[in-house]
PDB file of C-alpha atoms in Angstrom:
ATOM      1  CA  MET B 776     108.757 110.359  90.276  1.00 89.00           C
ATOM      2  CA  PRO B 777     106.430 109.214  93.072  1.00 97.00           C
ATOM      3  CA  ILE B 778     108.167 107.770  96.131  1.00 98.00           C
ATOM      4  CA  ALA B 779     107.408 104.578  98.056  1.00 98.00           C
ATOM      5  CA  LEU B 780     108.862 103.921 101.516  1.00 98.00           C
ATOM      6  CA  ILE B 781     109.027 100.245 102.419  1.00 98.00           C
ATOM      7  CA  THR B 782     110.067  98.823 105.792  1.00 97.00           C
ATOM      8  CA  GLY B 783     111.287  95.268 105.859  1.00 95.00           C
ATOM      9  CA  GLY B 784     112.011  95.848 102.176  1.00 93.00           C
ATOM     10  CA  SER B 785     115.231  93.813 101.834  1.00 94.00           C
ATOM     11  CA  ARG B 786     113.486  90.437 101.491  1.00 93.00           C
ATOM     12  CA  GLY B 787     110.185  88.542 101.529  1.00 92.00           C
ATOM     13  CA  ILE B 788     106.943  90.449 101.202  1.00 94.00           C
ATOM     14  CA  GLY B 789     108.577  93.884 101.477  1.00 96.00           C
ATOM     15  CA  TYR B 790     111.043  93.173  98.648  1.00 96.00           C
ATOM     16  CA  ALA B 791     108.348  91.661  96.426  1.00 96.00           C
ATOM     17  CA  ILE B 792     106.230  94.826  96.863  1.00 97.00           C
ATOM     18  CA  ALA B 793     109.318  96.956  96.205  1.00 98.00           C
ATOM     19  CA  CYS B 794     109.879  95.173  92.877  1.00 97.00           C
ATOM     20  CA  TYR B 795     106.249  95.737  91.868  1.00 98.00           C
ATOM     21  CA  LEU B 796     106.307  99.448  92.755  1.00 98.00           C
ATOM     22  CA  ALA B 797     109.627  99.886  90.961  1.00 98.00           C
ATOM     23  CA  SER B 798     107.984  98.416  87.859  1.00 97.00           C
ATOM     24  CA  LYS B 799     105.376 101.168  88.181  1.00 97.00           C
ATOM     25  CA  ASP B 800     108.116 103.832  88.169  1.00 97.00           C
ATOM     26  CA  TYR B 801     108.183 104.617  91.883  1.00 98.00           C
ATOM     27  CA  ASP B 802     111.488 105.664  93.418  1.00 98.00           C
ATOM     28  CA  ILE B 803     112.055 103.266  96.306  1.00 98.00           C
ATOM     29  CA  ILE B 804     113.254 103.808  99.862  1.00 98.00           C
ATOM     30  CA  LEU B 805     114.098 100.530 101.597  1.00 98.00           C
ATOM     31  CA  VAL B 806     114.480 100.260 105.349  1.00 97.00           C
ATOM     32  CA  ALA B 807     115.601  97.050 107.047  1.00 96.00           C
ATOM     33  CA  LYS B 808     117.934  95.729 109.728  1.00 94.00           C
ATOM     34  CA  ASN B 809     120.453  93.718 107.674  1.00 95.00           C
ATOM     35  CA  LYS B 810     122.943  95.853 105.729  1.00 95.00           C
ATOM     36  CA  GLN B 811     124.085  93.128 103.319  1.00 96.00           C
ATOM     37  CA  ARG B 812     120.500  92.231 102.391  1.00 96.00           C
ATOM     38  CA  LEU B 813     119.754  95.883 101.795  1.00 97.00           C
ATOM     39  CA  ILE B 814     122.725  96.253  99.479  1.00 97.00           C
ATOM     40  CA  LYS B 815     121.703  93.092  97.610  1.00 97.00           C
ATOM     41  CA  ALA B 816     118.103  94.358  97.244  1.00 97.00           C
ATOM     42  CA  LYS B 817     119.274  97.738  95.966  1.00 97.00           C
ATOM     43  CA  THR B 818     121.648  96.119  93.464  1.00 97.00           C
ATOM     44  CA  SER B 819     118.924  93.838  92.115  1.00 97.00           C
ATOM     45  CA  LEU B 820     116.407  96.654  91.790  1.00 97.00           C
ATOM     46  CA  ASN B 821     118.920  98.900  90.039  1.00 96.00           C
ATOM     47  CA  GLU B 822     119.776  96.170  87.562  1.00 97.00           C
ATOM     48  CA  ILE B 823     116.127  95.427  86.703  1.00 96.00           C
ATOM     49  CA  TYR B 824     114.827  99.052  86.863  1.00 96.00           C
ATOM     50  CA  PRO B 825     117.781 101.341  86.040  1.00 95.00           C
ATOM     51  CA  LYS B 826     115.600 104.462  85.668  1.00 94.00           C
ATOM     52  CA  ILE B 827     114.451 104.610  89.273  1.00 96.00           C
ATOM     53  CA  ASN B 828     116.274 105.761  92.377  1.00 97.00           C
ATOM     54  CA  VAL B 829     116.722 103.254  95.174  1.00 98.00           C
ATOM     55  CA  SER B 830     117.803 104.449  98.617  1.00 97.00           C
ATOM     56  CA  ILE B 831     118.602 102.068 101.485  1.00 98.00           C
ATOM     57  CA  TYR B 832     118.681 102.715 105.237  1.00 97.00           C
ATOM     58  CA  ARG B 833     119.654 100.332 107.981  1.00 97.00           C
ATOM     59  CA  CYS B 834     117.533 100.424 111.127  1.00 95.00           C
ATOM     60  CA  HIS B 835     116.966  98.000 113.967  1.00 94.00           C
ATOM     61  CA  PHE B 836     113.230  98.213 114.671  1.00 96.00           C
ATOM     62  CA  ALA B 837     113.736  97.209 118.310  1.00 96.00           C
ATOM     63  CA  ASP B 838     115.607 100.505 118.802  1.00 96.00           C
ATOM     64  CA  LEU B 839     112.798 103.056 118.900  1.00 97.00           C
ATOM     65  CA  SER B 840     115.142 106.079 118.948  1.00 96.00           C
ATOM     66  CA  CYS B 841     116.717 104.783 115.725  1.00 95.00           C
ATOM     67  CA  VAL B 842     113.291 104.456 114.123  1.00 97.00           C
ATOM     68  CA  GLU B 843     112.227 107.975 115.171  1.00 97.00           C
ATOM     69  CA  GLN B 844     115.489 109.581 114.061  1.00 97.00           C
ATOM     70  CA  LEU B 845     115.392 107.772 110.704  1.00 97.00           C
ATOM     71  CA  ILE B 846     111.835 108.729 109.817  1.00 98.00           C
ATOM     72  CA  ASP B 847     112.496 112.343 110.760  1.00 98.00           C
ATOM     73  CA  ARG B 848     115.532 112.287 108.504  1.00 97.00           C
ATOM     74  CA  LEU B 849     113.589 110.762 105.614  1.00 98.00           C
ATOM     75  CA  LEU B 850     110.809 113.298 105.907  1.00 97.00           C
ATOM     76  CA  MET B 851     113.374 116.092 105.811  1.00 97.00           C
ATOM     77  CA  LEU B 852     114.950 114.618 102.654  1.00 97.00           C
ATOM     78  CA  HIS B 853     111.643 114.049 100.826  1.00 96.00           C
ATOM     79  CA  SER B 854     108.887 116.604 100.513  1.00 93.00           C
ATOM     80  CA  THR B 855     106.311 113.909  99.737  1.00 95.00           C
ATOM     81  CA  ILE B 856     105.835 110.222 100.440  1.00 97.00           C
ATOM     82  CA  ASP B 857     103.238 108.716  98.124  1.00 98.00           C
ATOM     83  CA  ILE B 858     103.107 105.148  99.420  1.00 98.00           C
ATOM     84  CA  LEU B 859     104.151 103.661 102.747  1.00 98.00           C
ATOM     85  CA  VAL B 860     104.422  99.910 103.065  1.00 98.00           C
ATOM     86  CA  ASN B 861     105.017  98.801 106.658  1.00 96.00           C
ATOM     87  CA  SER B 862     106.044  95.147 106.413  1.00 94.00           C
ATOM     88  CA  ALA B 863     108.882  94.906 108.965  1.00 93.00           C
ATOM     89  CA  GLY B 864     108.290  92.344 111.656  1.00 91.00           C
ATOM     90  CA  ILE B 865     109.391  89.081 113.213  1.00 90.00           C
ATOM     91  CA  LEU B 866     107.628  85.824 114.033  1.00 87.00           C
ATOM     92  CA  SER B 867     107.895  84.507 117.578  1.00 86.00           C
ATOM     93  CA  THR B 868     106.665  81.295 119.177  1.00 85.00           C
ATOM     94  CA  ASP B 869     107.030  82.687 122.704  1.00 86.00           C
ATOM     95  CA  PHE B 870     103.927  82.930 124.860  1.00 91.00           C
ATOM     96  CA  ILE B 871     103.458  82.388 128.566  1.00 92.00           C
ATOM     97  CA  GLU B 872     107.146  81.549 129.061  1.00 92.00           C
ATOM     98  CA  ALA B 873     108.277  84.904 127.636  1.00 91.00           C
ATOM     99  CA  ASP B 874     109.868  87.320 130.080  1.00 94.00           C
ATOM    100  CA  GLY B 875     109.577  91.097 130.035  1.00 94.00           C
ATOM    101  CA  ASN B 876     112.549  91.644 127.737  1.00 95.00           C
ATOM    102  CA  ALA B 877     111.225  89.188 125.141  1.00 94.00           C
ATOM    103  CA  ILE B 878     107.775  90.779 125.208  1.00 95.00           C
ATOM    104  CA  GLU B 879     109.156  94.292 124.940  1.00 96.00           C
ATOM    105  CA  ASN B 880     111.419  93.345 122.035  1.00 95.00           C
ATOM    106  CA  LEU B 881     108.583  91.673 120.111  1.00 96.00           C
ATOM    107  CA  PHE B 882     106.182  94.545 120.615  1.00 97.00           C
ATOM    108  CA  ASN B 883     108.837  97.172 119.782  1.00 97.00           C
ATOM    109  CA  ILE B 884     109.612  95.482 116.453  1.00 96.00           C
ATOM    110  CA  ASN B 885     106.105  94.445 115.437  1.00 96.00           C
ATOM    111  CA  VAL B 886     104.013  97.265 116.878  1.00 97.00           C
ATOM    112  CA  THR B 887     105.674 100.335 118.421  1.00 97.00           C
ATOM    113  CA  SER B 888     108.221 101.011 115.661  1.00 97.00           C
ATOM    114  CA  SER B 889     105.501 100.598 113.043  1.00 96.00           C
ATOM    115  CA  LEU B 890     103.225 103.017 114.824  1.00 97.00           C
ATOM    116  CA  ILE B 891     106.029 105.603 115.223  1.00 97.00           C
ATOM    117  CA  MET B 892     106.882 105.513 111.528  1.00 97.00           C
ATOM    118  CA  THR B 893     103.333 105.330 110.306  1.00 98.00           C
ATOM    119  CA  ASN B 894     102.164 108.192 112.502  1.00 98.00           C
ATOM    120  CA  LYS B 895     104.816 110.544 111.138  1.00 98.00           C
ATOM    121  CA  VAL B 896     104.190 109.551 107.526  1.00 98.00           C
ATOM    122  CA  ALA B 897     100.422 109.830 108.094  1.00 98.00           C
ATOM    123  CA  GLN B 898     100.878 113.435 109.293  1.00 98.00           C
ATOM    124  CA  ARG B 899     102.832 114.230 106.134  1.00 97.00           C
ATOM    125  CA  MET B 900     100.199 112.601 103.939  1.00 98.00           C
ATOM    126  CA  GLN B 901      97.468 114.462 105.822  1.00 97.00           C
ATOM    127  CA  ARG B 902      99.156 117.765 104.965  1.00 97.00           C
ATOM    128  CA  GLN B 903      99.827 116.849 101.367  1.00 96.00           C
ATOM    129  CA  GLN B 904      96.230 115.543 101.008  1.00 97.00           C
ATOM    130  CA  HIS B 905      97.107 112.340  99.246  1.00 97.00           C
ATOM    131  CA  GLY B 906      98.846 109.009  99.849  1.00 98.00           C
ATOM    132  CA  THR B 907      98.352 105.307 100.414  1.00 98.00           C
ATOM    133  CA  ILE B 908      99.397 103.245 103.419  1.00 98.00           C
ATOM    134  CA  PHE B 909      99.697  99.465 103.462  1.00 98.00           C
ATOM    135  CA  ILE B 910     100.230  97.850 106.843  1.00 97.00           C
ATOM    136  CA  LEU B 911     101.062  94.148 107.165  1.00 96.00           C
ATOM    137  CA  SER B 912      99.132  92.434 109.867  1.00 95.00           C
ATOM    138  CA  SER B 913      98.178  88.760 109.775  1.00 94.00           C
ATOM    139  CA  ASN B 914      95.253  86.411 109.852  1.00 91.00           C
ATOM    140  CA  ALA B 915      96.653  85.545 113.274  1.00 89.00           C
ATOM    141  CA  ALA B 916      95.265  88.884 114.454  1.00 91.00           C
ATOM    142  CA  MET B 917      91.789  87.430 114.222  1.00 90.00           C
ATOM    143  CA  THR B 918      92.445  83.939 115.572  1.00 84.00           C
ATOM    144  CA  ALA B 919      93.393  82.661 119.043  1.00 77.00           C
ATOM    145  CA  LEU B 920      96.609  80.748 118.454  1.00 79.00           C
ATOM    146  CA  PRO B 921      98.347  79.673 121.674  1.00 82.00           C
ATOM    147  CA  LYS B 922     101.433  78.473 119.811  1.00 84.00           C
ATOM    148  CA  ILE B 923     102.104  82.067 118.723  1.00 89.00           C
ATOM    149  CA  GLY B 924     100.019  83.919 121.297  1.00 92.00           C
ATOM    150  CA  LEU B 925     102.261  86.947 121.685  1.00 94.00           C
ATOM    151  CA  TYR B 926     102.795  87.312 117.953  1.00 93.00           C
ATOM    152  CA  SER B 927      99.021  87.160 117.436  1.00 94.00           C
ATOM    153  CA  ALA B 928      98.639  89.909 120.034  1.00 95.00           C
ATOM    154  CA  THR B 929     101.041  92.178 118.153  1.00 96.00           C
ATOM    155  CA  LYS B 930      99.193  91.640 114.909  1.00 96.00           C
ATOM    156  CA  ALA B 931      95.828  92.293 116.568  1.00 96.00           C
ATOM    157  CA  ALA B 932      97.187  95.602 117.800  1.00 97.00           C
ATOM    158  CA  ILE B 933      98.339  96.486 114.313  1.00 97.00           C
ATOM    159  CA  LEU B 934      94.956  95.566 112.864  1.00 97.00           C
ATOM    160  CA  ASN B 935      93.078  97.700 115.369  1.00 97.00           C
ATOM    161  CA  TYR B 936      95.459 100.626 114.788  1.00 98.00           C
ATOM    162  CA  SER B 937      94.977 100.320 111.022  1.00 98.00           C
ATOM    163  CA  GLU B 938      91.205 100.455 111.355  1.00 97.00           C
ATOM    164  CA  SER B 939      91.428 103.652 113.378  1.00 98.00           C
ATOM    165  CA  LEU B 940      93.984 105.141 111.001  1.00 98.00           C
ATOM    166  CA  PHE B 941      91.729 104.390 108.042  1.00 98.00           C
ATOM    167  CA  LYS B 942      88.948 106.478 109.596  1.00 98.00           C
ATOM    168  CA  ALA B 943      91.257 109.259 110.763  1.00 98.00           C
ATOM    169  CA  LEU B 944      92.788 109.777 107.284  1.00 98.00           C
ATOM    170  CA  LEU B 945      89.580 109.307 105.246  1.00 97.00           C
ATOM    171  CA  PRO B 946      88.729 113.028 105.149  1.00 97.00           C
ATOM    172  CA  HIS B 947      92.237 113.814 103.883  1.00 97.00           C
ATOM    173  CA  ASN B 948      92.250 111.690 100.708  1.00 97.00           C
ATOM    174  CA  VAL B 949      94.670 109.181 102.208  1.00 98.00           C
ATOM    175  CA  LYS B 950      93.852 105.495 101.861  1.00 98.00           C
ATOM    176  CA  VAL B 951      94.816 102.845 104.416  1.00 98.00           C
ATOM    177  CA  THR B 952      94.719  99.124 103.764  1.00 98.00           C
ATOM    178  CA  CYS B 953      95.646  96.478 106.291  1.00 98.00           C
ATOM    179  CA  LEU B 954      96.804  93.245 104.654  1.00 97.00           C
ATOM    180  CA  CYS B 955      96.040  90.152 106.737  1.00 96.00           C
ATOM    181  CA  PRO B 956      97.523  87.079 105.063  1.00 95.00           C
ATOM    182  CA  SER B 957      97.774  83.651 106.572  1.00 89.00           C
ATOM    183  CA  VAL B 958     101.143  81.795 106.167  1.00 85.00           C
ATOM    184  CA  VAL B 959     103.216  83.325 103.388  1.00 89.00           C
ATOM    185  CA  ASP B 960     106.163  81.548 101.781  1.00 77.00           C
ATOM    186  CA  THR B 961     109.116  83.489 103.196  1.00 76.00           C
ATOM    187  CA  ASP B 962     112.181  82.501 105.153  1.00 67.00           C
ATOM    188  CA  MET B 963     110.389  83.664 108.313  1.00 66.00           C
ATOM    189  CA  THR B 964     107.865  80.822 107.994  1.00 65.00           C
ATOM    190  CA  ASN B 965     110.233  78.134 106.710  1.00 64.00           C
ATOM    191  CA  ASP B 966     109.687  75.802 109.659  1.00 62.00           C
ATOM    192  CA  GLY B 967     108.624  72.636 107.769  1.00 57.00           C
ATOM    193  CA  ARG B 968     105.048  72.657 109.169  1.00 68.00           C
ATOM    194  CA  ILE B 969     103.575  73.389 105.731  1.00 72.00           C
ATOM    195  CA  ALA B 970     105.236  72.708 102.384  1.00 76.00           C
ATOM    196  CA  ASN B 971     106.427  75.961 100.901  1.00 76.00           C
ATOM    197  CA  GLU B 972     104.548  75.375  97.673  1.00 77.00           C
ATOM    198  CA  ASP B 973     101.313  75.103  99.668  1.00 72.00           C
ATOM    199  CA  LYS B 974     101.714  78.479 101.340  1.00 84.00           C
ATOM    200  CA  ILE B 975     100.489  81.842 100.080  1.00 89.00           C
ATOM    201  CA  HIS B 976     103.051  83.265  97.657  1.00 93.00           C
ATOM    202  CA  THR B 977     104.611  86.701  98.011  1.00 94.00           C
ATOM    203  CA  ASP B 978     103.193  87.425  94.544  1.00 96.00           C
ATOM    204  CA  ASP B 979      99.711  86.984  96.012  1.00 95.00           C
ATOM    205  CA  ILE B 980     100.432  89.915  98.338  1.00 95.00           C
ATOM    206  CA  VAL B 981     101.730  91.906  95.416  1.00 97.00           C
ATOM    207  CA  LYS B 982      98.510  91.213  93.512  1.00 97.00           C
ATOM    208  CA  ALA B 983      96.512  92.409  96.543  1.00 97.00           C
ATOM    209  CA  VAL B 984      98.513  95.677  96.495  1.00 98.00           C
ATOM    210  CA  ASP B 985      98.026  96.016  92.746  1.00 98.00           C
ATOM    211  CA  PHE B 986      94.260  95.465  93.058  1.00 97.00           C
ATOM    212  CA  THR B 987      94.021  98.034  95.893  1.00 97.00           C
ATOM    213  CA  LEU B 988      95.932 100.626  93.869  1.00 98.00           C
ATOM    214  CA  SER B 989      93.757  99.947  90.806  1.00 97.00           C
ATOM    215  CA  LEU B 990      90.559 100.944  92.588  1.00 97.00           C
ATOM    216  CA  SER B 991      88.791 104.210  91.793  1.00 97.00           C
ATOM    217  CA  PRO B 992      89.208 107.109  94.234  1.00 94.00           C
ATOM    218  CA  SER B 993      85.794 106.393  95.757  1.00 95.00           C
ATOM    219  CA  ALA B 994      86.497 102.673  96.347  1.00 97.00           C
ATOM    220  CA  LEU B 995      87.935 101.868  99.750  1.00 97.00           C
ATOM    221  CA  LEU B 996      89.470  98.655 101.003  1.00 97.00           C
ATOM    222  CA  PRO B 997      90.444  99.069 104.665  1.00 98.00           C
ATOM    223  CA  GLN B 998      91.243  95.391 105.175  1.00 97.00           C
ATOM    224  CA  MET B 999      92.101  92.400 102.981  1.00 96.00           C
ATOM    225  CA  THR B1000      92.273  88.877 104.424  1.00 95.00           C
ATOM    226  CA  ILE B1001      94.097  86.208 102.416  1.00 94.00           C
ATOM    227  CA  LEU B1002      93.685  82.634 103.701  1.00 92.00           C
ATOM    228  CA  CYS B1003      95.853  79.602 103.091  1.00 89.00           C
ATOM    229  CA  ARG B1004      94.006  76.577 101.678  1.00 88.00           C
ATOM    230  CA  PRO B1005      95.822  73.772 103.581  1.00 84.00           C
ATOM    231  CA  ILE B1006      95.205  75.528 106.903  1.00 82.00           C
ATOM    232  CA  GLU B1007      91.545  76.119 106.138  1.00 86.00           C
ATOM    233  CA  MET B1008      91.156  72.516 105.050  1.00 84.00           C
ATOM    234  CA  GLU B1009      92.687  71.333 108.317  1.00 81.00           C
ATOM    235  CA  LYS B1010      89.993  73.259 110.220  1.00 81.00           C
ATOM    236  CA  LEU B1011      87.290  71.147 108.520  1.00 86.00           C
ATOM    237  CA  LYS B1012      88.542  67.907 110.029  1.00 78.00           C
TER     238      LYS B1012
END
């Protein structure tokens, strides 16, 4: 069976994509920080899709040595990785008041760990001459938002990296798509600012992944932006 590696796969967007790929008969590798959520995600996937293999690995993405050791281990265990979904990340409202430790922690989780893992998988896909990489950025990467200025900076870095990776892997039959949604209904965004029913649904992200994978080999989609209607309406006032 083909194999999909999903970071941040124990909940939210990552778990929704894991369910979709499991329904398409991919064996699933889930990586996340919280052990109990990983176990719960594995149990749910095994109950719904008993024919696939689900592996879970705990990793704190602020610990770069943990990230590097884990991806090296996974690449030793699996000769091919067909899909990588990098959705691990945290939301932060820190900006000019953030100290060095807070900035380092946010960038390690949202940027550096993602780049470490993606680089190593990209090298494997380059050698195997096939694969698809989905990287979760945000619409915040393209908008100056002082309330989440540092978070926006991390997502801008991810977007720029994805654009370069897309070009680097193009000659090797490896597709890269950066998903840039606005506010998605997950527990990470459950702050009461927007009603949950008015946010983008995780299923919308799944449909974006499904559409991308349905394209012909010659069709490329390096970036997909998904906006949230209430936020866009507010901009018109």
